[in-house]
Structure formats: structure tokens, C-alpha cells
Short mmCIF file of C-alpha atoms in Angstrom, two decimals:
data_model
loop_
_atom_site.label_atom_id
_atom_site.label_comp_id
_atom_site.label_asym_id
_atom_site.label_seq_id
_atom_site.Cartn_x
_atom_site.Cartn_y
_atom_site.Cartn_z
CA MET R 1352 12.29 -13.90 78.69
CA ALA R 1353 11.39 -17.41 78.38
CA ALA R 1354 14.36 -19.88 77.87
CA HIS R 1355 14.73 -21.56 74.58
CA PHE R 1356 15.59 -25.35 74.72
CA ARG R 1357 18.43 -24.56 71.98
CA ASP R 1358 20.19 -22.53 74.85
CA HIS R 1359 20.54 -25.79 76.58
CA LEU R 1360 21.89 -28.30 74.03
CA TYR R 1361 24.68 -30.56 75.20
CA PRO R 1362 27.70 -30.28 72.87
CA LEU R 1363 27.50 -33.68 70.90
CA ASP R 1364 30.95 -34.94 72.33
CA HIS R 1365 29.63 -34.38 75.74
CA PRO R 1366 29.97 -37.56 78.09
CA ARG R 1367 26.25 -37.13 78.73
CA LEU R 1368 25.57 -38.08 75.09
CA ALA R 1369 28.73 -39.52 73.99
CA ARG R 1370 28.99 -42.36 76.24
CA PHE R 1371 25.61 -43.95 74.97
CA ARG R 1372 26.47 -43.38 71.27
CA ASP R 1373 27.28 -47.04 70.53
CA CYS R 1374 24.28 -48.34 72.82
CA ASP R 1375 21.33 -50.09 71.71
CA PRO R 1376 18.10 -49.77 73.96
CA CYS R 1377 19.20 -52.82 75.95
CA SER R 1378 22.88 -52.11 76.37
CA TYR R 1379 21.87 -48.60 77.22
CA VAL R 1380 20.02 -50.02 80.57
CA THR R 1381 23.23 -52.04 81.38
CA GLU R 1382 25.16 -48.74 80.91
CA LEU R 1383 22.77 -46.78 83.15
CA ARG R 1384 22.99 -49.20 85.90
CA ASN R 1385 26.45 -48.17 86.53
CA ASP R 1386 25.27 -44.92 87.76
CA PRO R 1387 24.09 -45.42 91.50
CA LEU R 1388 21.17 -42.85 91.20
CA PHE R 1389 19.75 -44.43 88.14
CA ASP R 1390 20.36 -47.78 89.42
CA GLY R 1391 18.59 -47.15 92.63
CA VAL R 1392 15.59 -45.61 91.08
CA LEU R 1393 15.24 -48.54 88.57
CA THR R 1394 15.70 -51.03 91.35
CA GLN R 1395 12.77 -49.67 93.52
CA TRP R 1396 10.49 -49.32 90.41
CA GLN R 1397 11.15 -53.08 89.43
CA HIS R 1398 10.58 -54.09 92.86
CA THR R 1399 7.35 -52.33 93.19
CA PHE R 1400 6.17 -53.96 89.77
CA GLU R 1401 7.27 -57.44 90.81
CA THR R 1402 5.87 -57.40 94.34
CA THR R 1403 2.67 -55.49 94.57
CA ARG R 1404 -0.97 -56.23 93.65
CA PHE R 1405 -3.10 -53.59 92.46
CA ALA R 1406 -5.37 -51.45 94.93
CA GLY R 1407 -5.57 -48.07 93.28
CA ILE R 1408 -4.48 -44.52 94.31
CA SER R 1409 -6.39 -43.18 97.07
CA SER R 1410 -6.24 -39.99 99.28
CA ASP R 1411 -6.08 -41.71 102.74
CA GLY R 1412 -5.23 -45.37 102.01
CA VAL R 1413 -8.55 -46.84 101.51
CA PRO R 1414 -9.97 -46.73 98.04
CA ARG R 1415 -13.49 -45.76 97.94
CA THR R 1416 -16.20 -48.15 96.61
CA ASP R 1417 -19.04 -45.80 96.13
CA VAL R 1418 -17.85 -43.72 93.30
CA PHE R 1419 -18.21 -45.83 90.17
CA PRO R 1420 -22.05 -47.28 90.08
CA TYR R 1421 -22.18 -50.04 87.86
CA THR R 1422 -24.83 -51.17 85.36
CA PRO R 1423 -24.16 -54.03 82.80
CA PRO R 1424 -22.64 -52.41 79.73
CA GLU R 1425 -24.29 -52.84 76.36
CA PRO R 1426 -22.62 -53.04 73.01
CA ALA R 1427 -23.45 -49.43 71.97
CA ASP R 1428 -21.84 -46.39 70.22
CA ALA R 1429 -20.61 -44.88 73.49
CA ALA R 1430 -17.36 -46.53 73.14
CA PRO R 1431 -15.83 -47.88 69.80
CA ALA R 1432 -15.37 -51.35 71.39
CA ALA R 1433 -16.28 -53.12 68.08
CA THR R 1434 -14.19 -51.05 65.97
CA ALA R 1435 -11.20 -51.20 67.99
CA GLY R 1436 -11.66 -54.81 68.52
CA GLU R 1437 -11.62 -55.38 64.77
CA ALA R 1438 -8.34 -53.58 64.30
CA ALA R 1439 -6.80 -55.40 67.28
CA LEU R 1440 -7.73 -58.80 65.56
CA ALA R 1441 -6.35 -57.33 62.33
CA LEU R 1442 -3.06 -56.65 64.30
CA LEU R 1443 -3.10 -60.38 65.76
CA ALA R 1444 -3.93 -61.69 62.37
CA CYS R 1445 -0.75 -60.41 60.62
CA LEU R 1446 1.54 -62.05 63.28
CA ASP R 1447 3.28 -65.46 63.21
CA GLU R 1448 2.54 -67.53 66.48
CA ASP R 1449 5.65 -66.27 68.46
CA ALA R 1450 4.93 -62.53 67.96
CA ARG R 1451 1.07 -63.18 68.79
CA THR R 1452 2.28 -64.68 71.89
CA THR R 1453 4.53 -61.92 72.80
CA LEU R 1454 1.81 -59.37 72.24
CA SER R 1455 -0.88 -61.14 74.01
CA HIS R 1456 -1.47 -61.17 77.56
CA PRO R 1457 -4.39 -62.38 80.11
CA LEU R 1458 -6.84 -59.86 81.04
CA ASP R 1459 -5.55 -59.64 84.63
CA SER R 1460 -1.74 -59.78 83.58
CA ARG R 1461 0.68 -57.84 85.68
CA VAL R 1462 2.18 -56.45 82.20
CA TRP R 1463 -0.69 -53.68 82.57
CA ARG R 1464 1.24 -52.18 85.30
CA ALA R 1465 4.81 -52.54 83.65
CA TRP R 1466 4.65 -49.15 81.71
CA MET R 1467 7.08 -46.38 82.06
CA ASN R 1468 7.92 -43.08 80.81
CA PRO R 1469 11.69 -42.74 80.66
CA GLU R 1470 13.44 -43.91 77.47
CA ILE R 1471 14.92 -46.64 79.57
CA TYR R 1472 13.90 -50.01 77.86
CA LEU R 1473 13.68 -51.91 81.50
CA ASN R 1474 10.40 -53.77 80.95
CA ARG R 1475 10.46 -55.65 77.64
CA PHE R 1476 6.89 -56.70 77.22
CA GLY R 1477 5.09 -56.79 73.97
CA LEU R 1478 5.99 -55.84 70.44
CA ARG R 1479 8.43 -53.02 69.95
CA LEU R 1480 7.23 -51.01 67.03
CA GLU R 1481 10.75 -50.18 65.62
CA GLU R 1482 11.44 -53.84 65.61
CA VAL R 1483 8.41 -54.93 63.47
CA ASP R 1484 7.66 -54.60 59.80
CA GLU R 1485 5.73 -51.95 58.32
CA GLU R 1486 2.40 -53.79 58.06
CA VAL R 1487 2.45 -54.78 61.64
CA ARG R 1488 3.46 -51.20 62.68
CA ALA R 1489 0.65 -49.82 60.60
CA ARG R 1490 -1.96 -52.27 62.23
CA ALA R 1491 -0.87 -51.29 65.73
CA LEU R 1492 -1.28 -47.64 64.82
CA ALA R 1493 -4.48 -48.38 63.26
CA LEU R 1494 -5.54 -49.74 66.87
CA LEU R 1495 -4.53 -46.54 68.45
CA ALA R 1496 -6.56 -44.52 65.91
CA ALA R 1497 -9.65 -46.85 66.18
CA SER R 1498 -9.71 -46.50 70.06
CA LEU R 1499 -8.92 -42.57 70.39
CA SER R 1500 -10.49 -39.27 69.32
CA PRO R 1501 -9.03 -38.06 66.05
CA THR R 1502 -7.31 -35.15 67.87
CA GLY R 1503 -6.01 -37.47 70.63
CA TYR R 1504 -4.62 -39.88 68.07
CA GLN R 1505 -2.86 -36.98 66.24
CA GLU R 1506 -1.33 -35.98 69.57
CA ILE R 1507 0.02 -39.22 70.12
CA ARG R 1508 1.68 -39.15 66.78
CA ASP R 1509 2.90 -35.69 67.78
CA VAL R 1510 4.72 -36.87 70.77
CA MET R 1511 6.46 -39.74 68.82
CA ALA R 1512 7.40 -37.22 66.51
CA VAL R 1513 9.03 -35.13 69.07
CA ASN R 1514 10.70 -37.93 70.76
CA ALA R 1515 12.39 -38.71 67.35
CA PHE R 1516 13.32 -34.89 67.14
CA LEU R 1517 15.24 -35.32 70.47
CA GLY R 1518 16.80 -38.35 69.26
CA ASP R 1519 18.01 -36.35 66.20
CA LEU R 1520 19.29 -33.46 68.32
CA THR R 1521 21.33 -35.71 70.55
CA GLN R 1522 22.17 -38.05 67.97
CA LEU R 1523 21.10 -40.88 69.88
CA PRO R 1524 18.29 -42.19 67.50
CA ARG R 1525 18.68 -45.70 68.40
CA LEU R 1526 17.41 -44.69 72.04
CA MET R 1527 14.80 -42.20 71.09
CA ASN R 1528 12.76 -42.37 67.65
CA GLU R 1529 9.47 -42.36 66.36
CA PHE R 1530 8.67 -45.91 67.11
CA SER R 1531 10.70 -46.70 70.28
CA TYR R 1532 7.62 -47.90 71.88
CA ASN R 1533 5.84 -51.34 72.99
CA ILE R 1534 2.30 -52.41 72.65
CA ASN R 1535 0.56 -55.19 74.40
CA ILE R 1536 -3.22 -56.59 74.20
CA PHE R 1537 -4.82 -58.00 77.23
CA GLY R 1538 -7.70 -60.52 77.05
CA THR R 1539 -9.78 -61.38 73.79
CA PRO R 1540 -10.98 -58.47 71.58
CA SER R 1541 -14.66 -58.45 71.75
CA PRO R 1542 -17.56 -56.05 71.25
CA THR R 1543 -19.17 -57.12 74.61
CA GLU R 1544 -16.43 -58.66 76.82
CA PRO R 1545 -13.53 -56.83 78.86
CA TRP R 1546 -10.16 -56.52 76.85
CA GLY R 1547 -7.56 -53.77 76.23
CA TRP R 1548 -4.45 -52.65 75.13
CA ASN R 1549 -1.35 -50.39 76.23
CA LEU R 1550 1.43 -48.75 74.66
CA TRP R 1551 4.33 -47.24 76.36
CA GLY R 1552 7.81 -45.85 75.92
CA HIS R 1553 9.69 -42.46 76.15
CA HIS R 1554 7.24 -39.73 77.43
CA LEU R 1555 4.27 -41.90 76.22
CA ALA R 1556 2.04 -44.40 78.12
CA LEU R 1557 -1.59 -45.32 77.24
CA ASN R 1558 -3.68 -47.69 78.85
CA CYS R 1559 -6.97 -48.61 77.12
CA LEU R 1560 -9.83 -50.96 78.41
CA PHE R 1561 -13.14 -51.69 76.59
CA ILE R 1562 -16.28 -53.58 78.21
CA GLY R 1563 -19.13 -53.20 75.62
CA SER R 1564 -20.37 -49.43 75.83
CA ARG R 1565 -17.82 -48.55 78.28
CA GLN R 1566 -14.27 -47.41 77.76
CA VAL R 1567 -11.47 -46.52 80.45
CA LEU R 1568 -8.42 -44.52 79.23
CA ALA R 1569 -6.05 -44.46 82.28
CA PRO R 1570 -3.40 -44.09 83.38
CA VAL R 1571 -2.31 -41.89 80.51
CA PHE R 1572 1.14 -40.26 80.48
CA LEU R 1573 2.30 -37.68 77.80
CA GLY R 1574 5.51 -35.75 77.88
CA ALA R 1575 8.05 -33.90 75.84
CA GLU R 1576 11.68 -32.63 75.99
CA PRO R 1577 11.52 -30.21 74.45
CA ASN R 1578 7.82 -29.63 73.97
CA ARG R 1579 8.33 -28.05 70.40
CA ILE R 1580 9.78 -28.72 67.19
CA ASP R 1581 11.77 -25.80 65.27
CA ALA R 1582 13.09 -27.43 62.45
CA GLY R 1583 12.35 -29.89 59.54
CA SER R 1584 9.01 -30.86 58.13
CA ARG R 1585 7.29 -30.44 61.73
CA ALA R 1586 8.74 -27.12 62.40
CA GLY R 1587 6.21 -25.24 64.53
CA LEU R 1588 4.65 -27.97 66.55
CA ARG R 1589 4.12 -27.46 70.23
CA LEU R 1590 2.68 -29.82 72.66
CA PHE R 1591 0.47 -29.16 75.59
CA ALA R 1592 -0.03 -25.51 75.40
CA ASP R 1593 -3.76 -25.65 75.78
CA ARG R 1594 -3.48 -27.55 79.26
CA GLU R 1595 -0.66 -25.18 80.29
CA ASN R 1596 -2.62 -22.04 79.45
CA ALA R 1597 -5.77 -23.38 80.97
CA GLY R 1598 -4.15 -24.25 84.31
CA LEU R 1599 -2.49 -20.82 84.38
CA ALA R 1600 -5.66 -19.08 83.63
CA LEU R 1601 -7.20 -20.88 86.67
CA ALA R 1602 -4.24 -20.10 88.95
CA ARG R 1603 -4.32 -16.41 87.86
CA SER R 1604 -8.19 -16.12 88.53
CA LEU R 1605 -8.00 -16.87 92.22
CA THR R 1606 -8.42 -14.23 94.69
CA ARG R 1607 -5.79 -13.81 97.39
CA GLU R 1608 -7.84 -15.56 99.91
CA GLN R 1609 -8.35 -18.49 97.26
CA ALA R 1610 -4.49 -18.50 96.32
CA GLU R 1611 -3.83 -18.94 100.23
CA GLN R 1612 -5.75 -22.15 99.80
CA ALA R 1613 -4.61 -23.47 96.40
CA VAL R 1614 -0.82 -22.40 96.28
CA LEU R 1615 1.24 -24.95 98.26
CA TYR R 1616 4.68 -23.27 97.38
CA GLN R 1617 5.81 -20.09 95.65
CA HIS R 1618 8.61 -21.69 93.80
CA LYS R 1619 8.76 -24.79 91.63
CA ARG R 1620 11.83 -25.87 93.99
CA ASP R 1621 10.75 -24.25 96.97
CA PRO R 1622 13.33 -24.44 99.97
CA ALA R 1623 10.14 -25.04 102.21
CA MET R 1624 9.30 -28.34 100.43
CA PRO R 1625 10.05 -31.43 102.57
CA ALA R 1626 13.19 -33.18 101.39
CA ASP R 1627 11.43 -36.20 99.88
CA ARG R 1628 8.96 -34.03 97.83
CA LEU R 1629 11.28 -33.86 94.84
CA HIS R 1630 11.79 -37.01 93.10
CA PRO R 1631 14.88 -37.72 90.91
CA GLY R 1632 12.75 -39.33 88.09
CA ASP R 1633 9.25 -37.72 88.72
CA GLU R 1634 10.07 -34.29 89.80
CA LEU R 1635 6.93 -33.19 91.59
CA HIS R 1636 4.68 -35.81 90.00
CA LEU R 1637 2.94 -38.03 92.51
CA GLY R 1638 1.18 -40.61 90.26
CA GLY R 1639 3.79 -41.56 87.87
CA ALA R 1640 5.01 -44.96 86.81
CA PHE R 1641 4.93 -47.63 89.42
CA GLN R 1642 2.63 -45.40 91.65
CA ASP R 1643 -0.45 -47.25 91.20
CA ASN R 1644 -1.36 -47.80 94.96
CA ARG R 1645 0.11 -44.37 96.27
CA VAL R 1646 -1.77 -42.48 99.01
CA ILE R 1647 -2.09 -38.81 97.65
CA PRO R 1648 -3.62 -36.67 100.46
CA TYR R 1649 -6.03 -33.87 98.99
CA GLU R 1650 -4.40 -30.66 98.75
CA GLY R 1651 -5.36 -27.11 97.62
CA ILE R 1652 -8.89 -25.25 97.16
CA ALA R 1653 -12.06 -27.41 97.01
CA GLY R 1654 -14.43 -26.74 93.98
CA LYS R 1655 -16.95 -25.61 96.45
CA ASP R 1656 -14.83 -22.66 97.27
CA LEU R 1657 -14.64 -21.65 93.74
CA ILE R 1658 -17.11 -19.05 92.11
CA ALA R 1659 -19.45 -20.36 89.41
CA GLY R 1660 -17.02 -19.16 86.62
CA GLN R 1661 -13.91 -20.59 88.14
CA ARG R 1662 -15.79 -23.94 88.81
CA GLU R 1663 -16.52 -23.98 84.95
CA THR R 1664 -13.13 -23.15 84.22
CA LEU R 1665 -11.88 -26.17 86.42
CA VAL R 1666 -14.13 -28.55 84.54
CA GLU R 1667 -12.78 -27.17 81.07
CA LEU R 1668 -9.26 -27.56 82.47
CA VAL R 1669 -10.08 -31.47 83.12
CA ALA R 1670 -11.91 -31.78 79.82
CA ARG R 1671 -8.57 -30.84 78.01
CA PHE R 1672 -6.65 -33.57 79.76
CA LEU R 1673 -9.38 -36.01 78.49
CA GLY R 1674 -9.45 -35.14 74.85
CA HIS R 1675 -7.98 -38.45 73.97
CA LEU R 1676 -11.27 -40.09 74.43
CA PRO R 1677 -13.80 -40.50 71.71
CA GLU R 1678 -16.33 -37.79 72.22
CA ALA R 1679 -19.16 -40.06 73.87
CA ALA R 1680 -16.74 -41.54 76.30
CA ARG R 1681 -15.24 -38.07 77.11
CA ARG R 1682 -18.76 -36.52 77.73
CA SER R 1683 -19.44 -39.55 80.29
CA ARG R 1684 -16.06 -38.91 81.97
CA ILE R 1685 -16.77 -35.02 82.21
CA SER R 1686 -20.15 -36.06 83.85
CA GLU R 1687 -18.28 -38.07 86.32
CA VAL R 1688 -16.20 -34.97 87.03
CA ARG R 1689 -18.95 -32.61 87.46
CA ALA R 1690 -20.95 -34.87 90.02
CA HIS R 1691 -17.83 -34.74 92.30
CA LEU R 1692 -16.94 -30.90 91.64
CA ASP R 1693 -17.56 -29.89 95.28
CA GLU R 1694 -14.94 -32.18 96.60
CA THR R 1695 -12.54 -31.87 93.74
CA ARG R 1696 -9.29 -29.94 94.73
CA PHE R 1697 -6.87 -27.76 92.73
CA CYS R 1698 -3.25 -27.21 94.15
CA TRP R 1699 -0.39 -25.20 92.57
CA ILE R 1700 3.28 -24.99 93.03
CA GLY R 1701 5.49 -22.30 91.38
CA GLY R 1702 4.92 -18.76 90.08
CA THR R 1703 2.34 -17.47 87.55
CA GLY R 1704 4.36 -15.24 85.41
CA ASP R 1705 4.62 -16.04 81.69
CA ASP R 1706 7.90 -17.54 82.08
CA ASP R 1707 7.58 -19.34 85.40
CA PRO R 1708 7.76 -23.16 85.46
CA PHE R 1709 4.98 -24.66 87.75
CA TYR R 1710 3.29 -27.67 88.84
CA PHE R 1711 -0.59 -28.11 89.33
CA ARG R 1712 -2.83 -30.99 90.29
CA VAL R 1713 -6.41 -31.44 89.88
CA GLN R 1714 -7.64 -34.40 92.34
CA SER R 1715 -11.42 -35.74 92.88
CA PRO R 1716 -12.78 -39.26 93.76
CA VAL R 1717 -13.02 -39.82 90.12
CA VAL R 1718 -9.97 -38.08 88.35
CA LEU R 1719 -6.19 -37.13 89.16
CA ILE R 1720 -4.53 -34.93 86.70
CA GLU R 1721 -0.87 -33.54 86.93
CA TYR R 1722 0.89 -31.07 85.07
CA ASP R 1723 4.57 -30.51 85.78
CA HIS R 1724 7.77 -28.58 84.13
CA HIS R 1725 10.96 -30.47 84.34
CA ALA R 1726 14.68 -29.99 84.66
CA GLY R 1727 16.66 -31.29 81.84
CA MET R 1728 17.39 -35.09 81.27
CA PHE R 1729 18.90 -34.82 77.65
CA LEU R 1730 19.15 -30.83 77.86
CA THR R 1731 21.56 -28.83 80.19
CA ASN R 1732 19.01 -26.93 82.43
CA GLU R 1733 19.44 -28.03 86.12
CA GLU R 1734 16.35 -26.14 87.09
CA PRO R 1735 12.69 -26.80 85.62
CA GLN R 1736 11.85 -24.99 82.38
CA LYS R 1737 8.68 -24.67 80.46
CA PHE R 1738 10.06 -26.47 77.43
CA HIS R 1739 10.33 -29.88 79.20
CA THR R 1740 6.63 -30.70 80.08
CA HIS R 1741 5.07 -34.08 81.96
CA THR R 1742 1.28 -34.64 82.17
CA LEU R 1743 -0.55 -37.38 83.70
CA VAL R 1744 -4.26 -38.64 83.89
CA ARG R 1745 -5.18 -41.31 86.42
CA ILE R 1746 -8.60 -42.67 87.86
CA PRO R 1747 -8.17 -43.00 91.48
CA ASN R 1748 -10.21 -45.40 93.88
CA GLY R 1749 -9.47 -48.34 91.79
CA ASN R 1750 -10.25 -47.90 88.19
CA ASP R 1751 -7.07 -47.18 86.66
CA TYR R 1752 -6.93 -49.87 83.83
CA GLY R 1753 -10.54 -50.19 84.23
CA VAL R 1754 -9.93 -52.43 87.15
CA GLU R 1755 -12.90 -51.64 89.24
CA LEU R 1756 -15.29 -51.78 86.23
CA VAL R 1757 -13.86 -55.46 85.31
CA ARG R 1758 -14.41 -56.50 88.96
CA ARG R 1759 -17.90 -55.57 88.92
CA ALA R 1760 -18.49 -56.97 85.50
CA THR R 1761 -16.75 -60.36 86.17
CA GLY R 1762 -16.99 -60.77 90.03
CA THR R 1763 -13.32 -61.39 90.04
CA PRO R 1764 -10.62 -59.93 92.39
CA HIS R 1765 -8.76 -58.78 89.21
CA LEU R 1766 -5.75 -57.61 91.12
CA LEU R 1767 -3.42 -57.34 87.91
CA ASP R 1768 -0.97 -59.88 89.49
CA GLY R 1769 -1.62 -62.43 86.65
CA PRO R 1770 1.10 -64.07 84.52
CA LEU R 1771 3.74 -61.80 82.82
#
């Protein structure tokens, strides 16, 4: 029988919760740093952010330069750059000078790479939605809505609602609420020139760039603990079931010979794993926060070794992770994925039973997606359970944050090491 998250609630007077009851987001970070494990992870993340330039995720340490053919973009309907730009300008217009300065950054700012998905308010760039008035918040949300598909925008709002639900369950609403997220704008909003925005906070990070008819939405991190709401006005909401079920369907379709290639380990925390495979913050994720330059070798079964129906299932699986893109941009991305389908790899860790937690990754020259079940952070389960989920979408070989596209459009190095 599948575990239920309510079986893993801490008592409200438990030190895991009670010690933070009087913390605001800033003092919470100070308190966490008293724990050597947390402090070590945060220190490493911050060092990576402050000292590295952007290169991009690759499979062998050498990002490929042949996978993103470039033609000059046109201001067309393929991406909503004009509509999103108008929404961004409306947001900027309702701010005073100090707030506009806080929100706005150069296109090549390092702040692009400051995102992180824990509830820990370590990097304090941009405007925090819980700290602004309702008009500013509404215009920030309008920018998201103008940039995403309707279903994608709704899911973002659902992730934010689940974060508030967790804050209520733990009685830590100052740390986790519907608007504990920061938004930033990069460059000058335009229907033709490159510009973008990002939003990040607990279990949510979006990075969106426009150049005329082109749109890049990556990295995208979405997660939830728990991944459902069972009380209140949003009771019945469940997140990520489509991606979970699609990944499981592909894994179950594999023959024994195919599974021997695809399945890396039989258990989610398999004792046969190398000691460093499990990360205290990322579990089995490889492409999480501050991993912009990570080398991730290909693993698993290649698309060329799948039969026709499985290949289509693989494409459909990727498409579910790209649903936040407006339809035209989504079709374009899926075409890129199909063009590299033979060399796309699918790997799996864990069981395939109804209640088994698992991890899977789809990796190709143009897309990297990860799906992972986690142990508890604010719930008591020490082993991964299916009610705590992390998902990730990246573009390897240098086009996270639209970097490669901007480089080709502007002729600049665009290393994302500009001013903070």
C-alpha cells in the first residue's frame, strides 16, 4: 500500500519545526548554518555561484556546438515576446526607482544562475512576491501568465499553493507560503531583442528568455512535498502524476534485454551505488541548482534501441515536461528532440511497482529531464516516498538560460558572469 504523507507529519512541538517557529526567511538561514551539513552544502553552492562562468551541462566536458543551428529570429507568433514584454514593462512601470533597480539586471548578469529550490533564502536578488503590494504581485503573475501556456501557468500557481499548504501543515508560513518567491528581469523587454526573467523559491524555479520568435524556458525546476493537497479549498489537487505515470509506463514497456540497458540500479537507494551518488540536497538529481556546468555522462538505453511504439512513448514523455511552453514553442522543442532521438538515452533507478519510489532521466544533446522521489525534509520519512517529488528540465550543450542563442544573436561571449 502506498504511503500517505499524513503518516509522516512531525508533531508541531518537534525540534525540527519548533526551533524555526520565530524565524523570518533571513534569520532562518542563519539558524540553518549552525548545522554543519546544511552549512557545508550552502557554502559549496555559494562558492560555485560566485566563482564560475557559464559553460553548460555536457556529457563529456566539451559542450557541442553543432546542435543549435541559428537563423536570425523574427518578431512572429512563435513566441509571445511582445505580449510578455508588455507585461514586463507594466510591472516595471508600477515600481518606484529603488524597486525597479532591485528587479532589473543586465542581460549577462550572474543573477540568472542564482536560483535554488530549497526554502532557504540564501540569494536575495530581485523582488520577493510576499514583500510587495498586491498590484506589483498581480503584475508579476501577469508576466508569468503571458510567457507560459495556460496549463503551465496553472501548474506554477498550483506549486505555489502546495508550498502554502506545507507552510500551514508545519505552522511555518513565514518560511513557506504562496508568495515566498523572488522575481528578476534581465535586459530590456523587447519584441525583437534578447531579454528575459526568472522566478525562484521553494520547489520552483523558472528561467525564461525571449529573442523575437524564439523562446527558451530552462532550467525549470518544479517539486512538491507533499505533492498533493487533501484539505481546504484545493483538496484533491495532485501534482506531476502525468510525468510519473508516463515514465513508469515507458519503464514497464521495456523487455528484459532492454531493461538490462536502462535500469542502472534496482532500488532507489541501492547499496551498489557509489558513495557520492546520493546528494544530501539533490538526492539523485544531477542537474539541480548550481550544476550549470556539470558533466553528466550518458547512461541507459538509447532511442535507437527502442521499438517504434516505445520511441513515440519517449517523445510523449519529454513533451509532458515541456508543457509550460506556449504551443508553438513547445512544438519547436519537440521537433528538436525528435531530430536527436536515436542518441537520446533513458535510464531508470528503482522499482516499477505501484508503490516503488524511483528516479529516471532522459538525456540527449538538446534536452535533459529528471524525475526523482525524495526522502522527507519537512516530513519524517527517512527513505524516499512518492509523495515528495522533484522534476527538472534543462537544455545541455550551452543553451540553458538561452545562452547559446544569445551568443549567436549578439556575437558576445555571454558567460553570465556580469554584475549582480
